[in-house]
Coordinates of C-alpha atoms and ligand atoms in Angstrom, one line a residue:
M1 CA 66.6 71.3 58.4
D2 CA 65.4 68.2 57.4
E3 CA 67.7 64.9 56.0
Q4 CA 68.2 66.6 52.6
G5 CA 69.5 69.9 53.7
E6 CA 66.4 71.3 52.9
I7 CA 65.1 74.6 54.6
L8 CA 61.3 75.1 56.9
P9 CA 59.9 77.9 57.1
P10 CA 60.1 79.2 60.8
G11 CA 56.7 76.9 62.4
A12 CA 57.0 74.1 60.4
A13 CA 56.2 70.6 61.1
S14 CA 59.7 69.6 63.4
T15 CA 61.3 66.9 60.4
R16 CA 63.7 64.3 61.6
I17 CA 67.2 64.4 60.9
A18 CA 69.3 61.4 60.1
S19 CA 72.6 62.6 62.7
L20 CA 73.4 65.7 63.7
E21 CA 77.6 64.8 64.2
L22 CA 79.4 64.5 60.9
P23 CA 82.3 61.8 60.6
P24 CA 86.0 63.9 60.3
L25 CA 87.3 64.6 56.6
R26 CA 90.3 63.6 56.2
N27 CA 91.1 63.9 53.6
A28 CA 91.7 67.9 53.3
W29 CA 94.1 70.5 55.4
H30 CA 93.1 70.4 59.1
V31 CA 95.3 72.7 61.7
A32 CA 97.1 70.7 64.1
G33 CA 98.4 73.6 65.7
W34 CA 100.5 76.8 65.9
A35 CA 103.1 77.1 64.7
A36 CA 104.7 78.9 67.2
E37 CA 104.1 75.9 70.1
I38 CA 106.0 73.9 68.2
T39 CA 110.2 74.8 69.4
E40 CA 112.7 72.3 68.7
G41 CA 112.7 69.8 71.1
V42 CA 109.3 69.5 72.1
L43 CA 107.4 66.7 70.7
A44 CA 103.4 67.6 70.9
R45 CA 100.6 64.5 70.9
R46 CA 97.7 66.0 68.9
T47 CA 94.4 63.7 68.0
V48 CA 93.2 64.8 64.1
C49 CA 90.1 63.1 62.4
D50 CA 90.7 59.1 64.8
E51 CA 94.8 59.7 63.8
R52 CA 97.1 60.2 67.1
L53 CA 100.3 62.3 66.1
V54 CA 103.1 63.1 67.2
L55 CA 104.5 66.7 65.8
Y56 CA 107.7 67.9 66.1
R57 CA 110.5 70.2 65.0
G58 CA 113.7 69.1 63.0
S59 CA 116.8 70.9 64.1
N60 CA 116.5 71.6 59.6
G61 CA 113.7 73.8 60.7
K62 CA 111.1 71.5 59.2
L63 CA 107.7 70.4 61.1
V64 CA 107.2 66.7 61.5
A65 CA 104.2 65.1 61.9
L66 CA 104.7 61.1 62.6
Q67 CA 102.1 58.2 63.7
D68 CA 102.5 58.3 67.7
R69 CA 102.8 54.6 68.3
C70 CA 106.2 53.0 67.4
A71 CA 105.7 50.2 64.7
H72 CA 108.4 47.4 67.2
R73 CA 106.1 47.0 70.3
W74 CA 103.3 50.3 70.0
A75 CA 105.5 52.0 72.4
P76 CA 104.2 56.9 72.4
L77 CA 106.7 57.7 69.9
S78 CA 105.7 61.2 71.7
M79 CA 107.8 59.6 75.5
G80 CA 110.6 60.2 73.1
R81 CA 113.2 62.1 72.4
V82 CA 113.7 64.2 68.4
E83 CA 117.8 63.8 67.7
G84 CA 118.2 65.6 64.5
T85 CA 115.7 66.2 62.1
G86 CA 115.0 62.0 63.4
L87 CA 113.2 60.2 66.6
R88 CA 113.9 58.0 68.6
C89 CA 111.6 56.0 70.3
M90 CA 112.8 55.8 74.6
Y91 CA 111.5 53.0 75.1
H92 CA 114.0 50.1 73.2
G93 CA 116.0 53.5 71.0
I94 CA 114.4 52.5 67.6
K95 CA 115.4 56.1 65.7
Y96 CA 112.5 56.3 62.9
G97 CA 113.4 59.3 60.3
S98 CA 111.2 62.3 58.9
D99 CA 109.7 60.1 56.9
G100 CA 108.8 57.7 59.5
H101 CA 111.1 55.0 58.5
C102 CA 113.7 53.3 60.3
V103 CA 116.9 55.2 60.2
E104 CA 119.0 52.1 63.6
L105 CA 118.5 50.4 65.0
P106 CA 120.1 49.4 68.6
G107 CA 121.9 46.1 68.3
Q108 CA 121.3 45.6 64.6
E109 CA 123.5 47.1 61.9
K110 CA 120.9 47.7 59.3
A111 CA 118.4 49.8 60.2
P112 CA 115.7 46.7 58.7
T113 CA 113.5 49.3 55.7
A114 CA 110.3 47.8 56.1
L115 CA 110.0 48.7 59.7
C116 CA 108.6 53.0 59.5
V117 CA 106.2 54.7 61.3
R118 CA 103.6 56.4 58.6
A119 CA 104.2 60.1 58.2
Y120 CA 101.7 62.4 57.3
P121 CA 102.3 65.8 55.1
I122 CA 102.4 68.8 56.9
V123 CA 102.6 72.4 56.5
E124 CA 103.5 75.2 58.2
R125 CA 102.0 78.4 56.4
H126 CA 100.6 81.6 58.1
R127 CA 101.4 81.1 62.0
L128 CA 100.1 77.6 62.0
A129 CA 100.8 74.3 61.0
W130 CA 98.3 72.2 58.7
V131 CA 97.9 68.4 58.6
W132 CA 96.3 65.5 56.5
P133 CA 95.5 63.2 57.9
G134 CA 94.1 61.3 54.7
D135 CA 95.9 59.9 51.2
A136 CA 99.1 61.3 51.4
A137 CA 99.1 61.5 47.8
R138 CA 96.3 64.1 47.5
A139 CA 98.2 66.8 49.6
D140 CA 97.8 69.4 47.4
E141 CA 99.1 73.2 49.6
N142 CA 97.8 74.9 47.2
L143 CA 94.7 74.0 49.2
I144 CA 95.5 75.5 52.0
P145 CA 93.0 79.3 52.5
D146 CA 94.6 81.8 51.7
L147 CA 95.1 83.5 55.3
G148 CA 98.5 86.1 54.5
M149 CA 97.0 89.1 56.7
L150 CA 97.8 87.2 59.7
D151 CA 101.7 88.3 58.1
D152 CA 101.1 91.8 58.3
P153 CA 102.8 93.5 61.3
Q154 CA 100.1 95.9 61.5
W155 CA 98.0 93.3 63.9
R156 CA 97.9 93.0 67.1
L157 CA 97.4 89.1 67.3
Y158 CA 95.5 86.8 70.4
H159 CA 94.8 83.5 70.1
G160 CA 95.2 80.5 71.6
H161 CA 92.8 77.0 71.8
L162 CA 90.2 75.0 73.2
E163 CA 88.4 71.6 73.6
Y164 CA 85.2 70.4 72.8
E165 CA 83.5 67.2 74.4
A166 CA 81.5 67.8 71.3
N167 CA 80.9 66.9 66.8
Y168 CA 83.5 69.1 65.3
A169 CA 79.2 69.7 62.9
L170 CA 77.9 71.6 66.0
V171 CA 81.3 73.5 66.4
N172 CA 80.7 74.1 62.3
D173 CA 77.6 75.6 63.3
N174 CA 78.5 77.6 66.0
L175 CA 79.9 79.0 63.9
L176 CA 78.1 79.8 61.3
D177 CA 75.3 81.5 62.9
L178 CA 75.6 84.3 64.4
T179 CA 72.3 84.8 66.1
H180 CA 74.0 83.6 69.1
V181 CA 76.9 86.5 69.7
N182 CA 73.7 88.3 72.0
F183 CA 71.6 85.3 73.4
L184 CA 74.8 82.9 74.4
H185 CA 77.0 86.0 74.6
E186 CA 75.1 88.6 76.4
N187 CA 77.3 89.2 78.8
T188 CA 80.3 89.1 77.1
L189 CA 80.0 90.0 74.0
G190 CA 77.0 90.8 73.0
R191 CA 74.4 93.4 73.1
P192 CA 71.1 93.8 74.7
V193 CA 69.1 92.4 72.9
Q194 CA 65.4 94.0 72.9
T195 CA 62.4 92.0 73.2
A196 CA 59.6 91.1 71.0
A197 CA 57.2 92.7 73.3
A198 CA 59.3 95.7 74.0
G199 CA 60.5 96.1 69.8
E200 CA 62.8 94.4 66.7
V201 CA 64.6 91.9 67.5
R202 CA 67.6 92.9 65.4
P203 CA 71.0 90.4 66.4
P204 CA 73.9 91.9 64.6
L205 CA 75.7 90.1 61.7
A206 CA 72.7 88.1 61.2
R207 CA 71.2 88.2 58.0
S208 CA 71.7 85.1 57.2
A209 CA 69.5 85.4 53.6
D210 CA 73.1 86.5 52.8
A211 CA 74.9 83.7 52.5
Q212 CA 77.2 82.7 49.5
R213 CA 77.6 79.5 48.4
L214 CA 81.7 79.5 47.4
E215 CA 83.7 76.4 45.8
S216 CA 84.9 75.5 49.7
G217 CA 82.7 76.9 51.6
V218 CA 79.6 79.7 52.5
R219 CA 79.8 83.6 53.0
R220 CA 77.5 86.0 54.4
E221 CA 78.9 90.2 53.8
G222 CA 77.5 93.4 54.0
W223 CA 76.8 96.6 55.5
Y224 CA 75.2 97.9 58.4
P225 CA 74.8 101.1 59.2
G226 CA 74.9 101.9 63.5
G227 CA 76.2 98.2 64.0
R228 CA 79.2 97.7 66.2
L229 CA 82.0 94.7 65.2
V230 CA 81.6 92.1 67.9
A231 CA 84.7 93.2 70.0
T232 CA 85.7 97.0 69.3
P233 CA 87.8 99.3 71.5
R234 CA 86.2 101.1 73.2
G235 CA 86.2 105.4 71.9
T236 CA 86.2 103.9 68.5
P237 CA 83.5 106.8 66.5
D238 CA 79.6 105.7 64.9
G239 CA 79.9 104.6 61.7
D240 CA 79.5 102.1 59.3
L241 CA 80.5 98.0 59.7
W242 CA 80.9 95.9 57.2
V243 CA 81.6 92.4 57.2
R244 CA 83.2 89.2 55.2
T245 CA 82.8 86.5 56.9
D246 CA 84.0 83.2 54.6
F247 CA 83.6 79.3 56.5
L248 CA 85.7 77.5 54.9
V249 CA 85.6 73.7 54.9
P250 CA 86.4 71.1 56.9
G251 CA 86.0 74.3 59.3
L252 CA 88.2 77.5 59.2
Y253 CA 86.0 80.6 59.9
I254 CA 87.6 84.1 58.7
S255 CA 86.1 87.1 59.1
R256 CA 87.1 90.9 58.9
G257 CA 85.0 94.3 59.5
G258 CA 85.3 97.7 59.6
I259 CA 83.3 100.5 60.8
Y260 CA 83.1 103.3 58.5
A261 CA 82.2 106.9 58.7
P262 CA 78.6 107.3 58.4
G263 CA 77.4 107.3 54.7
T264 CA 79.8 104.4 53.1
A265 CA 77.4 101.8 53.3
A266 CA 74.9 104.4 50.9
A267 CA 77.7 105.2 48.5
C268 CA 79.5 101.5 48.2
T269 CA 75.6 100.6 47.5
G270 CA 75.8 97.2 49.1
S271 CA 80.0 96.5 47.3
P272 CA 82.3 96.0 49.7
P273 CA 84.3 99.1 50.7
Q274 CA 87.3 100.7 48.1
S275 CA 90.0 101.0 48.9
R276 CA 89.5 104.7 48.4
H277 CA 87.6 103.9 51.9
R278 CA 89.7 104.2 54.9
A279 CA 88.7 102.3 58.1
L280 CA 88.5 103.6 61.6
C281 CA 88.8 100.1 63.5
D282 CA 89.2 97.5 61.4
G283 CA 88.7 93.2 63.1
L284 CA 89.7 90.4 62.2
A285 CA 89.2 86.3 63.5
V286 CA 90.7 83.4 62.8
H287 CA 89.5 80.6 64.1
A288 CA 90.0 76.6 63.1
V289 CA 87.6 73.6 64.4
T290 CA 89.6 70.3 63.7
P291 CA 88.0 66.5 64.3
M292 CA 89.9 64.3 66.7
T293 CA 87.8 61.7 67.8
A294 CA 84.0 61.5 67.1
R295 CA 83.3 63.4 70.2
R296 CA 86.2 64.8 70.9
T297 CA 87.2 68.2 69.1
R298 CA 90.1 71.1 69.0
Y299 CA 89.3 74.2 68.7
F300 CA 92.2 77.6 67.6
Y301 CA 91.2 81.2 68.3
L302 CA 92.6 84.3 66.9
Q303 CA 91.0 87.9 67.2
A304 CA 93.2 90.8 65.5
F305 CA 93.5 94.6 66.2
R306 CA 95.2 97.1 63.2
A307 CA 97.3 97.9 66.9
S308 CA 96.7 101.8 65.6
D309 CA 93.4 101.4 67.2
A310 CA 93.3 100.9 70.6
S311 CA 96.4 100.1 73.2
E312 CA 97.9 97.2 73.9
E313 CA 95.6 97.0 77.1
E314 CA 92.7 97.8 75.4
T315 CA 93.1 95.0 73.2
E316 CA 94.3 93.1 75.9
A317 CA 91.1 93.7 77.7
I318 CA 88.8 93.1 74.8
W319 CA 90.6 89.6 75.1
Q320 CA 89.4 88.5 78.0
I321 CA 86.6 89.3 77.0
S322 CA 86.2 87.4 74.4
K323 CA 88.0 84.1 75.9
E324 CA 84.8 84.4 78.4
A325 CA 82.8 83.9 75.3
F326 CA 84.4 81.2 74.0
L327 CA 83.9 79.1 77.2
E328 CA 80.4 79.8 76.5
D329 CA 80.4 78.7 73.6
V330 CA 81.8 75.3 74.8
R331 CA 79.5 74.8 77.3
M332 CA 76.3 75.0 75.0
I333 CA 77.3 73.2 72.7
E334 CA 78.9 70.1 75.1
G335 CA 74.8 70.5 76.9
Q336 CA 73.5 70.3 73.3
Q337 CA 75.8 66.9 72.7
Q338 CA 74.4 65.3 75.1
N339 CA 71.1 65.9 74.3
I340 CA 72.1 64.5 70.9
A341 CA 74.2 61.7 72.8
T342 CA 71.4 60.4 74.8
H343 CA 68.3 61.2 72.3
P344 CA 69.6 59.4 69.0
G345 CA 65.9 60.0 67.3
L346 CA 65.9 64.3 67.8
R347 CA 64.1 65.9 65.3
L348 CA 64.7 69.2 64.9
A349 CA 62.8 72.8 64.3
G350 CA 64.4 74.0 61.1
I351 CA 64.9 78.0 61.3
A352 CA 65.9 80.7 58.4
A353 CA 69.0 81.7 60.8
D354 CA 70.7 77.7 59.5
R355 CA 70.2 78.9 56.4
S356 CA 73.8 79.2 56.2
L357 CA 75.3 76.0 58.5
V358 CA 72.4 74.2 56.4
M359 CA 74.3 75.0 53.0
F360 CA 77.6 74.3 55.2
R361 CA 76.5 70.8 55.2
G362 CA 74.7 69.9 52.6
L363 CA 78.9 70.9 51.4
M364 CA 80.3 68.8 53.4
K365 CA 77.9 65.8 52.3
T366 CA 79.5 65.7 48.8
L367 CA 83.1 66.0 50.1
L368 CA 82.1 62.9 52.6
A369 CA 80.5 60.7 50.0
R370 CA 84.3 61.7 47.9
D371 CA 86.3 61.0 50.9
K372 CA 87.3 57.2 50.9
Ligands
FES401 S1 108.3 50.1 70.9 FE1 109.5 51.0 69.9 S2 111.5 50.8 70.0 FE2 110.2 49.0 70.9
FE2_402 FE1 80.0 82.6 70.6

């Protein structure tokens, strides 16, 4: 791809890339954590878009996000103590309310109103804690993507997180181009790949030509007759695979897929399955990519299986394999990041499979231009 985000045909001359790394989009909701992990009394340190935050749950059950730096002598508030709905700095005892204003200053009768730390908009929704590190006046809760399916009790959910020593845009790229699954993950989630000499190379879920631009992301959806979900429980009968993958700004991956009785793809003539079509096996994955610093990224991942499709033992086994696969991504992307960091004049060759990520980078470029 080139600097304008154009696709180069395979084999075309490489084009100079200004930078594969992107600055963070500050005026956006970012996933700061799994909400359930922030229980009362817990002080969670998080860095989101270069902002060092402390998250906690007040006695009223509400999440709070404050700057992790006391206004007095800059002690970390994450070394403090939750008291009611506020937070006390445990260096010299200043207490802040959930809005960041000083409510108590030991030794002084009146709390100085000017003494405050920054409070960030934070919303608990669909099991996740979302923070807005940019201009609080622009934080519209309606912009949080609908992940209501995570509240559906039919799903058996597994989730975790890990960190990358890499710019978040490289992690986004990875999720936007799933042609890597059968190669990078050949020993975990992938399927044996036929070499070109032996036959056609057919990575699944990789029909980048199907990519379509959404208002806030890129969608790929389609039928793969005879296809398999990336992580399919044993004993799932063969059938037609339908997958819809949305990747939304600033870095949210939502994938829904199901295996349907053979012939369903033909009956649907390209359209998604209808409510009358019952999936033989369902899958759901949600991943969130949160920039911490220029070259550090936190990655939240969730996989869900319909509880009626497989035993707990079986889904647990798939989950363990998936976690191994996520580490394969980390090793590869961190290696890629090191090459990028040491070769600033990098030249890349674009291929057709880059289409989704070029579309997404184009969208990010527009949003970043407005992110002042
Ligand atoms: S540094 Fe926090 S009270 Fe002094
Ligand atoms: Fe991967």
